Protein backbone atom coordinates (compact mmCIF):
# COMPACT_ATOMS: atom_id res chain seq x y z
CA UNK A 1 0.00 0.00 0.00
CA UNK A 2 1.47 3.36 -1.02
CA UNK A 3 0.77 6.95 -0.06
CA UNK A 4 0.20 9.30 -2.94
CA UNK A 5 1.34 12.91 -2.85
CA UNK A 6 -0.19 14.97 -5.64
CA UNK A 7 2.10 17.98 -5.12
CA UNK A 8 5.46 16.88 -3.74
CA UNK A 9 7.15 20.22 -4.46
CA UNK A 10 4.42 22.11 -2.61
CA UNK A 11 4.74 19.72 0.32
CA UNK A 12 8.52 20.24 0.47
CA UNK A 13 8.20 24.01 0.11
CA UNK A 14 5.77 24.12 3.02
CA UNK A 15 7.94 21.80 5.11
CA UNK A 16 11.09 23.86 4.52
CA UNK A 17 9.26 27.11 5.25
CA UNK A 18 8.00 25.68 8.55
CA UNK A 19 11.50 24.42 9.42
CA UNK A 20 12.94 27.86 8.75
CA UNK A 21 10.28 29.48 10.94
CA UNK A 22 11.02 27.06 13.79
CA UNK A 23 14.75 27.84 13.63
CA UNK A 24 13.97 31.58 13.60
CA UNK A 25 11.65 31.28 16.60
CA UNK A 26 14.22 29.34 18.62
CA UNK A 27 17.02 31.82 17.88
CA UNK A 28 14.80 34.72 18.94
CA UNK A 29 13.83 32.80 22.08
CA UNK A 30 17.45 32.02 22.98
CA UNK A 31 18.70 35.55 22.31
CA UNK A 32 15.81 37.01 24.32
CA UNK A 33 16.59 34.79 27.26
CA UNK A 34 20.27 35.73 27.11
CA UNK A 35 19.26 39.40 26.88
CA UNK A 36 17.12 39.04 30.03
CA UNK A 37 20.06 37.46 31.84
CA UNK A 38 22.29 40.36 30.78
CA UNK A 39 19.78 42.91 32.05
CA UNK A 40 19.64 41.16 35.42
CA UNK A 41 23.43 41.08 35.65
CA UNK A 42 23.66 44.82 34.96
CA UNK A 43 20.62 46.29 36.67
CA UNK A 44 20.34 44.15 39.80
CA UNK A 45 23.74 44.96 41.27
CA UNK A 46 24.03 47.20 44.31
CA UNK A 47 25.69 50.60 43.93
CA UNK A 48 29.00 49.51 45.41
CA UNK A 49 29.26 46.79 42.74
CA UNK A 50 28.24 49.13 39.90
CA UNK A 51 27.31 52.79 40.46
CA UNK A 52 25.07 54.70 42.81
CA UNK A 53 21.90 55.99 41.17
CA UNK A 54 21.21 59.70 41.34
CA UNK A 55 18.21 59.93 39.02
CA UNK A 56 17.81 56.30 37.95
CA UNK A 57 18.16 57.29 34.30
CA UNK A 58 21.31 55.27 33.58
CA UNK A 59 19.94 52.06 35.09
CA UNK A 60 16.59 52.70 33.36
CA UNK A 61 18.29 53.14 29.97
CA UNK A 62 19.68 49.59 30.10
CA UNK A 63 17.89 47.07 27.95
CA UNK A 64 18.23 44.78 24.99
CA UNK A 65 16.83 44.10 21.56
CA UNK A 66 16.94 41.10 19.27
CA UNK A 67 17.43 42.03 15.63
CA UNK A 68 16.81 39.95 12.55
CA UNK A 69 17.93 41.28 9.18
CA UNK A 70 17.79 44.89 10.40
CA UNK A 71 14.39 44.53 12.00
CA UNK A 72 13.89 44.57 15.76
CA UNK A 73 11.87 41.48 16.65
CA UNK A 74 11.72 41.92 20.41
CA UNK A 75 13.04 44.28 23.06
CA UNK A 76 13.16 44.51 26.82
CA UNK A 77 10.77 46.68 28.78
CA UNK A 78 13.34 49.33 29.81
CA UNK A 79 11.67 49.50 33.21
CA UNK A 80 12.15 52.78 35.08
CA UNK A 81 14.27 52.84 38.22
CA UNK A 82 13.60 55.60 40.73
CA UNK A 83 12.41 58.50 38.59
CA UNK A 84 14.27 57.36 35.48
CA UNK A 85 11.48 57.55 32.90
CA UNK A 86 13.74 59.71 30.72
CA UNK A 87 16.37 56.97 30.76
CA UNK A 88 13.82 54.37 29.70
CA UNK A 89 12.73 56.49 26.74
CA UNK A 90 16.31 57.23 25.71
CA UNK A 91 17.27 53.54 25.96
CA UNK A 92 14.43 52.54 23.62
CA UNK A 93 15.27 55.36 21.20
CA UNK A 94 18.98 54.51 21.08
CA UNK A 95 18.21 50.83 20.54
CA UNK A 96 15.99 51.70 17.56
CA UNK A 97 18.87 53.63 15.97
CA UNK A 98 21.00 50.47 15.83
CA UNK A 99 18.75 48.38 13.55
CA UNK A 100 20.69 49.24 10.39
CA UNK A 101 23.91 47.86 11.86
CA UNK A 102 22.41 44.36 11.88
CA UNK A 103 20.84 44.23 8.43
CA UNK A 104 21.99 40.74 7.45
CA UNK A 105 22.12 38.75 10.67
CA UNK A 106 20.52 37.80 13.95
CA UNK A 107 21.88 39.92 16.78
CA UNK A 108 21.40 40.49 20.47
CA UNK A 109 22.16 44.08 21.40
CA UNK A 110 22.44 45.13 25.04
CA UNK A 111 22.56 48.87 25.52
CA UNK A 112 23.05 51.53 28.14
CA UNK A 113 21.34 54.38 26.34
CA UNK A 114 22.36 57.38 28.44
CA UNK A 115 25.14 59.38 26.80
CA UNK A 116 27.21 59.35 29.99
CA UNK A 117 27.32 55.55 30.37
CA UNK A 118 30.83 55.37 28.87
CA UNK A 119 31.98 58.17 31.18
CA UNK A 120 30.68 56.38 34.28
CA UNK A 121 32.50 53.25 33.21
CA UNK A 122 35.78 54.85 32.11
CA UNK A 123 36.26 57.87 34.35
CA UNK A 124 34.57 56.66 37.49
CA UNK A 125 35.89 53.11 37.09
CA UNK A 126 32.39 51.70 37.51
CA UNK A 127 31.17 48.62 35.66
CA UNK A 128 28.16 49.49 33.50
CA UNK A 129 28.23 46.90 30.68
CA UNK A 130 31.84 45.71 30.43
CA UNK A 131 31.76 42.53 32.52
CA UNK A 132 28.30 41.61 31.28
CA UNK A 133 29.49 41.90 27.68
CA UNK A 134 32.41 39.56 28.40
CA UNK A 135 30.05 37.11 30.11
CA UNK A 136 27.49 37.28 27.25
CA UNK A 137 30.14 36.66 24.59
CA UNK A 138 31.24 33.54 26.49
CA UNK A 139 27.64 32.35 26.86
CA UNK A 140 26.50 33.05 23.29
CA UNK A 141 27.68 29.74 21.80
CA UNK A 142 25.87 27.82 24.55
CA UNK A 143 22.64 29.70 23.78
CA UNK A 144 23.03 29.10 20.03
CA UNK A 145 23.51 25.38 20.67
CA UNK A 146 20.39 25.39 22.88
CA UNK A 147 18.41 27.09 20.09
CA UNK A 148 19.61 24.57 17.51
CA UNK A 149 18.80 21.64 19.81
CA UNK A 150 15.28 22.92 20.52
CA UNK A 151 14.70 23.60 16.82
CA UNK A 152 15.95 20.13 15.92
CA UNK A 153 13.50 18.53 18.38
CA UNK A 154 10.59 20.53 17.00
CA UNK A 155 11.54 19.77 13.41
CA UNK A 156 11.88 16.07 14.15
CA UNK A 157 8.29 16.08 15.44
CA UNK A 158 7.21 17.46 12.06
CA UNK A 159 8.87 14.78 9.97
CA UNK A 160 8.82 11.70 12.19
Backbone as numpy.savetxt, mean C-alpha at the origin, in Angstrom:
# Nx Ny Nz CAx CAy CAz Cx Cy Cz
-17.57 -41.09 -22.70 -18.42 -39.91 -22.70 -17.53 -38.68 -22.70
-17.74 -37.76 -23.60 -16.95 -36.55 -23.71 -17.74 -35.32 -23.35
-17.03 -34.25 -23.05 -17.65 -32.96 -22.76 -17.36 -32.06 -23.94
-18.39 -31.46 -24.47 -18.22 -30.62 -25.63 -18.16 -29.14 -25.23
-17.22 -28.44 -25.79 -17.09 -27.01 -25.55 -17.25 -26.32 -26.90
-18.32 -25.56 -27.04 -18.61 -24.94 -28.34 -17.74 -23.73 -28.64
-17.15 -23.12 -27.60 -16.32 -21.93 -27.82 -15.08 -22.01 -26.92
-14.13 -22.87 -27.30 -12.96 -23.04 -26.43 -12.15 -21.75 -26.25
-12.04 -20.93 -27.29 -11.27 -19.69 -27.16 -11.95 -18.74 -26.18
-13.26 -18.64 -26.24 -14.00 -17.80 -25.31 -13.84 -18.29 -23.88
-13.88 -19.61 -23.71 -13.68 -20.19 -22.38 -12.30 -19.82 -21.84
-11.27 -20.00 -22.67 -9.90 -19.68 -22.23 -9.73 -18.18 -21.96
-10.30 -17.35 -22.81 -10.22 -15.90 -22.59 -10.83 -15.52 -21.25
-11.99 -16.07 -20.95 -12.65 -15.79 -19.67 -11.83 -16.32 -18.50
-11.29 -17.52 -18.66 -10.49 -18.11 -17.59 -9.24 -17.26 -17.32
-8.55 -16.86 -18.36 -7.33 -16.05 -18.18 -7.65 -14.68 -17.60
-8.76 -14.09 -18.01 -9.17 -12.80 -17.44 -9.45 -12.94 -15.96
-10.12 -14.01 -15.57 -10.42 -14.23 -14.15 -9.14 -14.49 -13.36
-8.20 -15.23 -13.94 -6.92 -15.49 -13.28 -6.17 -14.18 -13.05
-6.16 -13.34 -14.06 -5.48 -12.05 -13.95 -6.13 -11.20 -12.85
-7.44 -11.21 -12.78 -8.15 -10.44 -11.76 -7.83 -10.96 -10.35
-7.74 -12.26 -10.20 -7.40 -12.85 -8.91 -6.00 -12.41 -8.48
-5.05 -12.48 -9.38 -3.68 -12.07 -9.07 -3.66 -10.60 -8.67
-4.36 -9.76 -9.41 -4.46 -8.33 -9.10 -5.04 -8.12 -7.71
-6.13 -8.77 -7.41 -6.77 -8.64 -6.10 -5.83 -9.03 -4.96
-5.09 -10.10 -5.14 -4.20 -10.57 -4.08 -3.00 -9.65 -3.89
-2.50 -9.05 -4.98 -1.41 -8.09 -4.82 -1.90 -6.85 -4.09
-3.06 -6.36 -4.45 -3.62 -5.20 -3.76 -3.85 -5.52 -2.29
-4.36 -6.69 -2.01 -4.60 -7.11 -0.62 -3.28 -7.17 0.17
-2.26 -7.77 -0.41 -0.97 -7.90 0.28 -0.32 -6.53 0.51
-0.33 -5.69 -0.52 0.28 -4.36 -0.38 -0.49 -3.52 0.63
-1.81 -3.65 0.65 -2.61 -2.90 1.62 -2.29 -3.33 3.04
-2.16 -4.63 3.22 -1.83 -5.12 4.56 -0.45 -4.63 4.99
0.52 -4.69 4.09 1.85 -4.18 4.42 1.79 -2.68 4.70
1.00 -1.95 3.94 0.83 -0.52 4.19 0.27 -0.24 5.57
-0.72 -1.02 5.99 -1.30 -0.87 7.33 -0.24 -1.14 8.40
0.58 -2.14 8.18 1.64 -2.45 9.14 2.65 -1.30 9.23
2.96 -0.70 8.09 3.87 0.45 8.08 3.28 1.61 8.87
2.02 1.89 8.65 1.36 2.99 9.36 1.43 2.76 10.86
1.15 1.56 11.29 1.22 1.25 12.72 2.63 1.47 13.26
3.63 1.01 12.50 5.01 1.17 12.96 5.40 2.64 13.10
4.88 3.49 12.23 5.24 4.91 12.26 4.39 5.67 13.28
3.11 5.52 13.21 2.20 6.38 13.98 2.05 5.97 15.43
2.22 4.72 15.75 1.91 4.24 17.10 3.12 4.23 18.04
4.15 4.97 17.69 5.32 5.05 18.57 5.17 6.25 19.50
5.65 6.12 20.70 5.61 7.29 21.61 6.60 8.36 21.14
6.44 9.56 21.62 7.27 10.69 21.23 8.75 10.47 21.42
9.14 9.80 22.50 10.58 9.59 22.71 11.18 8.60 21.72
10.35 7.81 21.06 10.84 6.88 20.04 10.67 7.45 18.63
10.02 8.60 18.52 9.82 9.22 17.21 9.96 10.73 17.33
8.88 11.43 17.56 8.89 12.87 17.76 7.68 13.21 18.63
7.76 14.35 19.27 6.65 14.79 20.11 5.73 15.67 19.28
4.46 15.32 19.27 3.48 16.08 18.48 3.22 17.44 19.09
3.20 18.45 18.24 2.79 19.79 18.64 1.33 20.00 18.19
1.12 19.82 16.89 -0.21 20.02 16.32 -0.88 18.71 15.93
-0.09 17.66 15.74 -0.62 16.38 15.25 -0.60 16.29 13.74
-0.21 17.38 13.06 -0.26 17.38 11.60 0.71 16.38 10.97
1.93 16.29 11.47 2.89 15.36 10.88 2.39 13.92 11.01
2.00 13.52 12.19 1.52 12.15 12.39 0.25 11.90 11.58
-0.60 12.92 11.44 -1.84 12.79 10.67 -1.57 12.69 9.17
-0.45 13.23 8.70 -0.13 13.22 7.27 0.49 11.91 6.82
0.64 10.97 7.72 1.26 9.68 7.40 0.18 8.71 6.96
0.42 8.13 5.80 -0.53 7.16 5.25 0.10 6.42 4.10
-0.71 5.63 3.42 -0.19 4.86 2.30 -1.23 4.81 1.18
-0.74 4.46 0.01 -1.59 4.19 -1.14 -1.01 3.03 -1.91
-1.89 2.26 -2.53 -1.48 1.19 -3.43 -1.83 1.66 -4.83
-0.83 1.65 -5.70 -1.00 2.12 -7.06 -0.87 0.95 -8.03
-1.67 1.03 -9.08 -1.61 0.04 -10.15 -1.65 0.79 -11.47
-0.57 0.71 -12.21 -0.49 1.37 -13.52 -0.89 2.84 -13.44
-0.39 3.54 -12.43 -0.63 4.97 -12.30 -1.97 5.35 -11.70
-2.71 4.37 -11.27 -4.03 4.62 -10.70 -4.02 4.16 -9.24
-4.47 5.02 -8.36 -4.53 4.66 -6.94 -5.72 3.74 -6.75
-5.47 2.53 -6.23 -6.55 1.57 -6.05 -7.10 1.59 -4.63
-6.27 1.97 -3.69 -6.70 2.01 -2.29 -5.75 2.93 -1.53
-6.25 3.54 -0.48 -5.38 4.37 0.36 -5.83 4.24 1.80
-4.94 4.61 2.70 -5.26 4.60 4.12 -6.19 5.76 4.45
-6.67 5.77 5.67 -7.65 6.77 6.09 -7.03 8.12 6.42
-5.73 8.18 6.68 -5.08 9.42 7.12 -5.85 10.00 8.30
-6.01 9.18 9.33 -6.75 9.59 10.51 -6.04 10.74 11.22
-6.83 11.69 11.69 -6.27 12.87 12.38 -5.84 12.52 13.80
-4.68 13.04 14.17 -4.15 12.93 15.52 -4.20 14.31 16.13
-4.61 14.40 17.36 -4.82 15.69 18.04 -5.74 16.56 17.19
-5.22 17.71 16.76 -6.01 18.59 15.89 -5.38 18.65 14.50
-4.93 17.50 14.02 -4.16 17.44 12.78 -4.95 17.23 11.52
-6.14 17.80 11.42 -6.94 17.63 10.21 -6.21 18.17 8.97
-5.45 19.25 9.14 -4.68 19.80 8.02 -3.67 18.77 7.53
-3.01 18.09 8.45 -2.05 17.06 8.07 -2.69 15.92 7.29
-3.88 15.52 7.72 -4.60 14.46 7.00 -4.88 14.87 5.56
-5.37 16.08 5.38 -5.69 16.58 4.04 -4.44 16.68 3.18
-3.36 17.18 3.76 -2.11 17.32 3.01 -1.55 15.95 2.65
-1.62 14.99 3.55 -1.15 13.63 3.26 -1.88 13.03 2.07
-3.21 13.15 2.05 -4.00 12.63 0.92 -3.62 13.34 -0.38
-3.47 14.66 -0.31 -3.15 15.45 -1.50 -1.77 15.07 -2.05
-0.79 14.95 -1.18 0.56 14.60 -1.62 0.61 13.18 -2.20
-0.15 12.28 -1.63 -0.21 10.92 -2.15 -0.78 10.92 -3.58
-1.82 11.70 -3.80 -2.43 11.79 -5.14 -1.44 12.28 -6.18
-0.54 13.17 -5.79 0.45 13.72 -6.72 1.42 12.65 -7.24
1.56 11.55 -6.53 2.57 10.56 -6.87 2.12 9.52 -7.89
0.86 9.52 -8.27 0.32 8.47 -9.15 1.15 8.31 -10.43
1.54 9.39 -11.06 2.27 9.33 -12.31 3.62 8.64 -12.21
4.18 8.60 -11.01 5.49 7.95 -10.83 5.39 6.43 -10.93
4.17 5.90 -10.85 3.99 4.44 -10.82 3.05 4.02 -11.94
3.33 4.51 -13.15 2.42 4.32 -14.27 2.47 2.94 -14.91
3.48 2.15 -14.60 3.57 0.83 -15.25 3.90 -0.28 -14.26
3.37 -0.17 -13.05 3.70 -1.16 -12.03 2.68 -1.15 -10.91
2.78 -2.14 -10.04 2.10 -2.11 -8.75 3.07 -1.45 -7.79
2.57 -0.64 -6.89 3.46 0.01 -5.92 2.72 0.28 -4.63
3.44 0.12 -3.54 2.98 0.58 -2.23 3.78 1.82 -1.92
3.08 2.92 -1.63 3.73 4.17 -1.30 3.31 4.56 0.11
4.27 4.73 0.99 4.02 5.22 2.34 4.58 6.63 2.39
3.79 7.55 2.92 4.14 8.96 2.82 3.95 9.66 4.15
4.83 10.62 4.40 4.63 11.62 5.44 4.47 12.92 4.66
3.24 13.39 4.57 2.91 14.47 3.65 3.34 15.87 4.04
3.57 16.11 5.32 3.94 17.46 5.74 5.32 17.81 5.21
5.46 19.04 4.75 6.71 19.47 4.11 7.90 19.42 5.05
7.67 19.43 6.34 8.79 19.44 7.29 9.15 18.05 7.80
8.59 16.99 7.23 8.90 15.63 7.68 10.39 15.32 7.53
10.97 15.70 6.39 12.41 15.46 6.18 13.25 16.23 7.20
12.84 17.44 7.50 13.55 18.26 8.48 13.53 17.59 9.86
12.38 17.13 10.28 12.26 16.47 11.58 13.19 15.26 11.63
13.24 14.53 10.54 14.08 13.33 10.51 15.57 13.68 10.46
15.94 14.62 9.61 17.36 14.94 9.41 17.92 15.85 10.50
17.27 16.94 10.75 17.83 17.96 11.65 17.59 17.65 13.13
16.47 17.06 13.40 16.15 16.75 14.79 16.49 15.31 15.17
17.05 14.59 14.17 17.47 13.20 14.40 16.33 12.35 14.96
15.13 12.55 14.41 13.96 11.79 14.82 13.54 10.89 13.66
13.15 9.68 13.98 12.75 8.71 12.96 11.30 8.94 12.55
11.09 9.42 11.33 9.74 9.58 10.80 9.41 8.34 9.97
10.08 8.15 8.85 9.81 6.99 7.99 11.01 6.08 7.77
12.19 6.50 8.12 13.42 5.80 7.74 13.44 4.33 8.15
13.25 4.02 9.41 13.34 2.61 9.82 12.17 1.80 9.29
11.03 2.42 9.14 9.88 1.70 8.58 10.12 1.38 7.12
10.75 2.27 6.39 11.07 1.99 4.99 12.02 0.80 4.88
13.03 0.77 5.71 13.99 -0.35 5.71 13.25 -1.65 6.01
12.40 -1.62 7.03 11.62 -2.80 7.41 10.72 -3.25 6.26
10.00 -2.30 5.63 9.06 -2.63 4.55 9.79 -3.22 3.34
10.95 -2.69 3.02 11.72 -3.25 1.89 12.13 -4.70 2.17
12.48 -4.99 3.43 12.82 -6.37 3.79 11.59 -7.28 3.72
10.45 -6.77 4.11 9.22 -7.56 4.16 8.55 -7.74 2.81
8.82 -6.87 1.85 8.08 -6.87 0.59 8.09 -8.22 -0.11
9.22 -8.89 -0.19 9.26 -10.17 -0.89 8.37 -11.20 -0.20
8.31 -11.16 1.11 7.44 -12.09 1.85 5.98 -11.82 1.51
5.59 -10.57 1.40 4.21 -10.22 1.08 3.88 -10.56 -0.37
4.83 -10.42 -1.27 4.61 -10.81 -2.66 4.41 -12.32 -2.74
5.23 -13.08 -2.04 5.09 -14.54 -2.02 3.72 -14.93 -1.44
3.29 -14.25 -0.39 1.96 -14.53 0.18 0.87 -14.25 -0.85
0.99 -13.16 -1.59 -0.01 -12.83 -2.61 -0.05 -13.90 -3.70
1.11 -14.32 -4.14 1.18 -15.34 -5.19 0.59 -16.65 -4.69
0.90 -17.02 -3.46 0.38 -18.27 -2.89 -1.14 -18.22 -2.78
-1.68 -17.11 -2.28 -3.15 -16.99 -2.17 -3.79 -17.01 -3.56
-3.18 -16.32 -4.52 -3.72 -16.31 -5.88 -3.69 -17.72 -6.47
-2.60 -18.42 -6.26 -2.47 -19.78 -6.78 -3.57 -20.69 -6.22
-3.84 -20.57 -4.92 -4.92 -21.38 -4.32 -6.27 -21.07 -4.94
-6.54 -19.78 -5.11 -7.83 -19.38 -5.70 -7.95 -19.83 -7.15
-6.87 -19.73 -7.89 -6.89 -20.15 -9.29 -7.06 -21.65 -9.40
-6.40 -22.39 -8.53 -6.54 -23.84 -8.55 -7.99 -24.26 -8.32
-8.71 -23.53 -7.49 -10.13 -23.83 -7.25 -10.95 -23.62 -8.53
-10.50 -22.70 -9.37 -11.21 -22.45 -10.64 -11.05 -23.59 -11.62
-9.86 -24.18 -11.65 -9.56 -25.13 -12.73 -9.56 -26.59 -12.28
-9.61 -26.81 -11.00 -9.61 -28.21 -10.51 -11.00 -28.63 -10.13
